[in-house]
């Protein structure tokens, strides 16, 4: 049989598939569904200092033809204390061996600082993933597109977190931006991984019959995910895989609907693979199906573990 296990930021995942933050992970019962599934780990909904209801509905829509989704959720979450309490009672010795990732998305640097301090003080074995890339807050540009502000934030947060952590990045579309962002991340020893990518920000989906935007917030503008962003995701995974040093890893996210796309993410350099839109559409059974499909591809190609082909995409 083949081995789908992986290690990231000092924790071992029995299976390299997990949810994308934001999907099926706002409430404890949803997190339990992930624990009960074949996912190898779970990451919580990005948390803010105080709980938020998020943007008005409809705020998520799948797109016709199964090409992906658009969302402008607006960071609905229970507030970081809810996820801190969850992390405190989480069974880190669970029989499946699944580690816990906690996503934080403060509305300001002081908010991020306060949340990181609270998690540091709790001294738990969960891994923090700092989200620098929410595209859906009216009036708030993404930190991930402001290199100076992102570096300044990391200078404050990385020492507070102290131990290995990850950051969730927006997609970049220019080689100079890959270079600049990677040069910043390489300055921080305890950045263990980057997750590429968050949704492709500010698309507009319109129903041609009703001539109406599919979602309500921001005049219909929202982040794109799913199959239509696969190649952008693969490029970002590979760009950072090639540029990051000192063992920094990449988690792939974007466009995974089957074992084939999971395989492509690993070939591009991903150490783990998150599933967002397809999880939203299919439910937590997606993990068993995609794991099985990935295993079948590996068997057919003669691979027994993911290290054998990670990052080994061939170029012409
Ligand atoms: O809640 C959201 O609107 C949201 C977030 Br925080 C994010 O990081 N990515 C996304 O597509 N939606």
Short mmCIF file of C-alpha atoms and ligand atoms in Angstrom, two decimals:
data_model
loop_
_atom_site.label_atom_id
_atom_site.label_comp_id
_atom_site.label_asym_id
_atom_site.label_seq_id
_atom_site.Cartn_x
_atom_site.Cartn_y
_atom_site.Cartn_z
CA UNK A 1 0.00 0.00 0.00
CA UNK A 2 1.02 3.64 -0.31
CA UNK A 3 1.82 6.09 2.46
CA UNK A 4 0.02 9.46 2.40
CA UNK A 5 1.53 10.74 5.64
CA UNK A 6 3.47 13.99 5.90
CA UNK A 7 5.11 16.25 8.48
CA UNK A 8 4.69 20.01 8.70
CA UNK A 9 5.74 22.56 11.32
CA UNK A 10 6.79 19.79 13.70
CA UNK A 11 3.56 17.78 13.53
CA UNK A 12 2.79 14.60 11.64
CA UNK A 13 -0.35 14.19 9.54
CA UNK A 14 -1.39 10.57 8.90
CA UNK A 15 -2.80 11.74 5.56
CA UNK A 16 -1.73 14.91 3.77
CA UNK A 17 -5.29 16.03 2.94
CA UNK A 18 -7.13 18.51 5.15
CA UNK A 19 -9.80 21.18 4.82
CA UNK A 20 -9.10 24.69 3.59
CA UNK A 21 -9.67 27.14 6.41
CA UNK A 22 -13.16 28.58 6.16
CA UNK A 23 -14.92 25.44 4.99
CA UNK A 24 -16.69 23.20 7.48
CA UNK A 25 -14.69 24.54 10.41
CA UNK A 26 -16.52 27.42 12.10
CA UNK A 27 -18.34 25.38 14.75
CA UNK A 28 -17.29 22.50 16.96
CA UNK A 29 -19.71 20.08 15.30
CA UNK A 30 -18.16 20.87 11.90
CA UNK A 31 -14.65 20.35 13.29
CA UNK A 32 -15.86 17.04 14.74
CA UNK A 33 -17.05 16.02 11.25
CA UNK A 34 -13.50 16.63 10.02
CA UNK A 35 -12.14 14.53 12.88
CA UNK A 36 -14.60 11.78 11.95
CA UNK A 37 -13.60 11.94 8.26
CA UNK A 38 -10.56 10.56 6.42
CA UNK A 39 -8.88 14.00 6.50
CA UNK A 40 -5.39 13.84 8.00
CA UNK A 41 -5.82 17.04 9.97
CA UNK A 42 -8.09 20.03 10.38
CA UNK A 43 -7.76 23.82 10.38
CA UNK A 44 -10.26 26.14 12.04
CA UNK A 45 -12.07 29.10 10.47
CA UNK A 46 -9.93 32.22 10.57
CA UNK A 47 -10.58 33.92 13.89
CA UNK A 48 -10.81 37.57 14.84
CA UNK A 49 -10.60 39.10 18.32
CA UNK A 50 -14.39 39.29 18.65
CA UNK A 51 -16.97 37.06 16.99
CA UNK A 52 -18.40 38.25 13.67
CA UNK A 53 -21.59 37.45 11.77
CA UNK A 54 -19.88 38.23 8.46
CA UNK A 55 -21.40 39.74 5.31
CA UNK A 56 -25.08 39.52 4.27
CA UNK A 57 -26.32 36.39 2.44
CA UNK A 58 -26.19 35.04 -0.18
CA UNK A 59 -22.42 35.19 0.28
CA UNK A 60 -21.25 31.90 -1.27
CA UNK A 61 -22.28 30.38 -4.59
CA UNK A 62 -21.03 27.43 -6.61
CA UNK A 63 -20.53 28.32 -10.27
CA UNK A 64 -22.30 26.52 -13.11
CA UNK A 65 -20.35 23.75 -14.77
CA UNK A 66 -18.53 22.79 -11.57
CA UNK A 67 -15.73 25.22 -12.38
CA UNK A 68 -15.52 26.58 -8.85
CA UNK A 69 -17.11 28.99 -6.42
CA UNK A 70 -17.34 32.63 -5.41
CA UNK A 71 -17.54 33.82 -1.82
CA UNK A 72 -17.63 36.97 0.21
CA UNK A 73 -18.27 35.51 3.64
CA UNK A 74 -16.72 38.48 5.45
CA UNK A 75 -14.94 36.48 8.14
CA UNK A 76 -17.88 35.05 10.06
CA UNK A 77 -16.36 33.34 13.11
CA UNK A 78 -16.94 32.75 16.80
CA UNK A 79 -14.07 34.90 18.04
CA UNK A 80 -10.61 33.58 18.88
CA UNK A 81 -11.51 32.54 22.43
CA UNK A 82 -13.90 29.91 21.04
CA UNK A 83 -11.07 28.34 18.99
CA UNK A 84 -8.63 28.72 21.89
CA UNK A 85 -11.02 26.79 24.13
CA UNK A 86 -11.41 24.18 21.39
CA UNK A 87 -7.62 23.92 21.12
CA UNK A 88 -7.36 23.51 24.90
CA UNK A 89 -9.74 20.58 25.01
CA UNK A 90 -8.59 19.00 21.73
CA UNK A 91 -7.27 15.45 22.14
CA UNK A 92 -3.76 15.71 20.70
CA UNK A 93 -3.37 11.98 21.27
CA UNK A 94 -6.46 11.13 19.19
CA UNK A 95 -6.43 7.62 17.77
CA UNK A 96 -6.22 8.88 14.19
CA UNK A 97 -3.13 10.96 15.02
CA UNK A 98 -4.57 14.19 13.58
CA UNK A 99 -2.89 17.45 14.57
CA UNK A 100 -4.81 20.72 14.88
CA UNK A 101 -4.15 23.92 12.94
CA UNK A 102 -5.63 27.23 14.13
CA UNK A 103 -6.19 30.04 11.63
CA UNK A 104 -6.00 33.65 12.85
CA UNK A 105 -7.01 36.71 10.84
CA UNK A 106 -6.90 39.77 13.05
CA UNK A 107 -8.45 42.96 11.71
CA UNK A 108 -5.31 44.86 12.79
CA UNK A 109 -1.76 44.17 13.95
CA UNK A 110 -2.68 44.80 17.62
CA UNK A 111 -5.51 42.26 17.25
CA UNK A 112 -3.16 39.68 15.70
CA UNK A 113 -0.64 40.39 18.44
CA UNK A 114 -3.20 39.86 21.19
CA UNK A 115 -4.39 36.57 19.68
CA UNK A 116 -0.86 35.25 19.16
CA UNK A 117 -0.01 36.16 22.76
CA UNK A 118 -3.06 34.29 24.03
CA UNK A 119 -2.11 31.15 22.09
CA UNK A 120 1.53 31.47 23.16
CA UNK A 121 0.46 31.75 26.81
CA UNK A 122 -1.75 28.66 26.48
CA UNK A 123 1.32 26.70 25.28
CA UNK A 124 -0.62 24.15 23.22
CA UNK A 125 0.69 21.73 20.57
CA UNK A 126 -1.58 23.21 17.87
CA UNK A 127 0.00 25.01 14.88
CA UNK A 128 -0.94 28.62 14.06
CA UNK A 129 -1.70 29.63 10.48
CA UNK A 130 -1.83 33.42 10.14
CA UNK A 131 -4.16 34.51 7.36
CA UNK A 132 -2.71 37.49 5.46
CA UNK A 133 -5.13 37.15 2.60
CA UNK A 134 -8.84 37.64 3.30
CA UNK A 135 -10.13 39.33 0.14
CA UNK A 136 -13.60 40.14 1.40
CA UNK A 137 -13.46 42.89 4.01
CA UNK A 138 -14.92 46.09 2.60
CA UNK A 139 -12.34 48.88 2.92
CA UNK A 140 -9.50 46.55 4.06
CA UNK A 141 -6.80 45.65 1.55
CA UNK A 142 -5.13 42.27 1.99
CA UNK A 143 -1.90 42.40 3.98
CA UNK A 144 -0.40 39.83 1.60
CA UNK A 145 -0.35 42.42 -1.19
CA UNK A 146 1.46 45.03 0.93
CA UNK A 147 4.99 43.66 1.27
CA UNK A 148 6.15 46.29 3.75
CA UNK A 149 3.15 45.91 6.03
CA UNK A 150 3.42 42.11 5.84
CA UNK A 151 7.08 42.19 6.85
CA UNK A 152 6.33 44.64 9.66
CA UNK A 153 3.56 42.32 10.91
CA UNK A 154 5.86 39.31 10.79
CA UNK A 155 8.52 41.21 12.73
CA UNK A 156 6.01 41.61 15.54
CA UNK A 157 4.22 38.24 15.35
CA UNK A 158 6.99 35.72 14.62
CA UNK A 159 8.85 36.31 17.93
CA UNK A 160 5.60 36.18 19.90
CA UNK A 161 4.58 32.87 18.34
CA UNK A 162 8.13 31.64 18.98
CA UNK A 163 7.59 28.17 17.54
CA UNK A 164 7.03 26.99 13.94
CA UNK A 165 3.96 28.51 12.27
CA UNK A 166 2.43 29.03 8.83
CA UNK A 167 0.97 31.86 6.83
CA UNK A 168 -1.91 31.80 4.37
CA UNK A 169 -1.06 33.74 1.23
CA UNK A 170 -3.07 35.33 -1.53
CA UNK A 171 -2.22 34.31 -5.07
CA UNK A 172 0.59 36.35 -6.64
CA UNK A 173 0.66 36.92 -10.39
CA UNK A 174 4.05 38.43 -11.01
CA UNK A 175 7.49 36.82 -10.70
CA UNK A 176 8.80 39.95 -8.94
CA UNK A 177 6.15 39.47 -6.27
CA UNK A 178 7.11 35.80 -5.75
CA UNK A 179 10.72 36.98 -5.32
CA UNK A 180 9.84 39.78 -2.90
CA UNK A 181 7.47 37.73 -0.77
CA UNK A 182 9.81 34.74 -0.54
CA UNK A 183 12.75 37.01 0.41
CA UNK A 184 10.66 38.32 3.31
CA UNK A 185 9.58 34.87 4.52
CA UNK A 186 13.15 33.57 4.33
CA UNK A 187 14.13 36.16 6.96
CA UNK A 188 11.97 34.43 9.59
CA UNK A 189 13.32 31.17 10.97
CA UNK A 190 10.06 30.05 12.55
CA UNK A 191 7.92 30.45 9.45
CA UNK A 192 7.64 26.72 8.82
CA UNK A 193 5.29 26.85 5.87
CA UNK A 194 3.17 28.99 3.57
CA UNK A 195 -0.25 27.95 2.33
CA UNK A 196 -0.84 28.82 -1.34
CA UNK A 197 -3.42 30.01 -2.18
CA UNK A 198 -6.35 31.84 -0.66
CA UNK A 199 -9.15 32.66 -3.10
CA UNK A 200 -8.40 34.69 -6.19
CA UNK A 201 -9.79 37.96 -4.96
CA UNK A 202 -12.61 40.04 -6.32
CA UNK A 203 -14.12 38.11 -9.17
CA UNK A 204 -17.67 38.90 -10.28
CA UNK A 205 -20.10 36.09 -11.07
CA UNK A 206 -23.32 37.07 -12.89
CA UNK A 207 -26.36 34.96 -13.74
CA UNK A 208 -26.99 35.74 -17.40
CA UNK A 209 -30.74 35.04 -17.27
CA UNK A 210 -31.60 37.21 -14.28
CA UNK A 211 -28.74 39.58 -15.13
CA UNK A 212 -27.91 39.60 -11.44
CA UNK A 213 -24.76 39.08 -9.41
CA UNK A 214 -24.69 35.68 -7.65
CA UNK A 215 -23.72 36.99 -4.22
CA UNK A 216 -24.91 40.02 -2.29
CA UNK A 217 -21.89 41.64 -0.57
CA UNK A 218 -19.65 44.17 -2.31
CA UNK A 219 -21.89 44.51 -5.41
CA UNK A 220 -21.28 40.82 -6.14
CA UNK A 221 -17.47 40.85 -5.91
CA UNK A 222 -15.91 37.87 -4.14
CA UNK A 223 -13.03 35.43 -3.93
CA UNK A 224 -12.85 32.68 -6.55
CA UNK A 225 -11.99 29.10 -5.65
CA UNK A 226 -12.26 25.61 -7.07
CA UNK A 227 -11.12 24.09 -10.34
CA UNK A 228 -10.84 27.45 -12.14
CA UNK A 229 -7.97 28.49 -9.85
CA UNK A 230 -5.99 25.23 -10.11
CA UNK A 231 -3.20 26.48 -12.35
CA UNK A 232 -2.81 29.70 -10.36
CA UNK A 233 -2.53 27.55 -7.21
CA UNK A 234 0.01 25.20 -8.75
CA UNK A 235 2.12 28.14 -9.92
CA UNK A 236 2.11 29.70 -6.45
CA UNK A 237 2.92 26.38 -4.77
CA UNK A 238 5.81 25.78 -7.15
CA UNK A 239 7.08 29.38 -7.05
CA UNK A 240 7.39 29.25 -3.25
CA UNK A 241 8.67 25.66 -3.26
CA UNK A 242 11.53 26.85 -5.46
CA UNK A 243 12.28 29.99 -3.43
CA UNK A 244 11.84 29.13 0.24
CA UNK A 245 14.84 27.79 2.12
CA UNK A 246 15.83 26.24 5.44
CA UNK A 247 13.20 23.53 5.17
CA UNK A 248 10.25 25.86 4.80
CA UNK A 249 7.35 23.97 3.28
CA UNK A 250 4.30 24.74 1.15
CA UNK A 251 0.72 23.61 1.70
CA UNK A 252 -1.22 23.55 -1.56
CA UNK A 253 -4.77 24.84 -1.70
CA UNK A 254 -6.92 25.52 -4.73
CA UNK A 255 -8.68 23.50 -7.37
CA UNK A 256 -8.58 20.05 -5.81
CA UNK A 257 -11.63 18.07 -6.89
CA UNK A 258 -10.05 14.63 -7.25
CA UNK A 259 -6.89 12.64 -6.63
CA UNK A 260 -5.46 13.99 -9.87
CA UNK A 261 -5.29 17.62 -8.68
CA UNK A 262 -3.94 16.52 -5.28
CA UNK A 263 -1.20 14.64 -7.15
CA UNK A 264 -0.42 17.77 -9.21
CA UNK A 265 -0.13 19.90 -6.08
CA UNK A 266 2.42 17.46 -4.64
CA UNK A 267 4.35 17.38 -7.94
CA UNK A 268 4.45 21.19 -7.78
CA UNK A 269 5.93 20.94 -4.29
CA UNK A 270 3.10 20.74 -1.76
CA UNK A 271 3.76 18.94 1.52
CA UNK A 272 0.04 18.85 2.34
CA UNK A 273 -3.08 19.66 0.34
CA UNK A 274 -6.18 21.53 1.46
CA UNK A 275 -9.64 21.16 -0.05
CA UNK A 276 -12.11 24.06 0.00
CA UNK A 277 -14.82 24.39 -2.64
CA UNK A 278 -15.08 20.65 -3.26
CA UNK A 279 -15.48 20.04 0.49
CA UNK A 280 -18.22 22.65 0.61
CA UNK A 281 -20.01 21.00 -2.32
CA UNK A 282 -19.47 17.32 -1.46
CA UNK A 283 -19.12 17.19 2.31
CA UNK A 284 -16.44 15.46 4.37
CA UNK A 285 -16.72 12.24 2.32
CA UNK A 286 -14.48 14.04 -0.17
CA UNK A 287 -11.42 13.09 1.89
CA UNK A 288 -11.96 9.36 1.56
CA UNK A 289 -12.66 9.62 -2.17
CA UNK A 290 -9.69 11.89 -2.97
CA UNK A 291 -7.34 9.80 -0.77
CA UNK A 292 -8.38 6.67 -2.62
CA UNK A 293 -7.96 8.32 -6.01
CA UNK A 294 -4.53 9.67 -5.05
CA UNK A 295 -3.48 6.23 -3.81
CA UNK A 296 -4.62 4.67 -7.10
CA UNK A 297 -2.58 7.18 -9.11
CA UNK A 298 0.49 6.51 -6.96
CA UNK A 299 0.11 2.74 -7.28
CA UNK A 300 -0.29 3.03 -11.05
CA UNK A 301 2.88 5.15 -11.24
CA UNK A 302 4.82 2.93 -8.84
CA UNK A 303 5.17 5.48 -6.03
CA UNK A 304 4.92 4.29 -2.43
CA UNK A 305 5.17 7.63 -0.63
CA UNK A 306 4.77 11.30 -1.47
CA UNK A 307 8.44 12.25 -1.01
CA UNK A 308 9.23 10.24 -4.14
CA UNK A 309 7.54 12.82 -6.39
CA UNK A 310 7.12 15.95 -4.25
CA UNK A 311 8.36 18.99 -6.19
CA UNK A 312 9.53 16.82 -9.07
CA UNK A 313 7.48 18.45 -11.79
CA UNK A 314 9.44 18.27 -15.03
CA UNK A 315 9.96 21.35 -17.17
CA UNK A 316 10.63 21.47 -20.88
O1 LIG B 1 -14.47 34.89 5.37
C1 LIG B 1 -14.16 35.16 4.19
O2 LIG B 1 -14.81 35.93 3.48
C2 LIG B 1 -12.94 34.61 3.57
C3 LIG B 1 -11.71 34.60 4.17
BR1 LIG B 1 -11.42 35.19 5.91
C4 LIG B 1 -10.59 34.15 3.44
O3 LIG B 1 -9.44 34.14 3.91
N1 LIG B 1 -10.79 33.71 2.17
C5 LIG B 1 -12.00 33.71 1.61
O4 LIG B 1 -12.13 33.30 0.44
N2 LIG B 1 -13.08 34.15 2.30
#
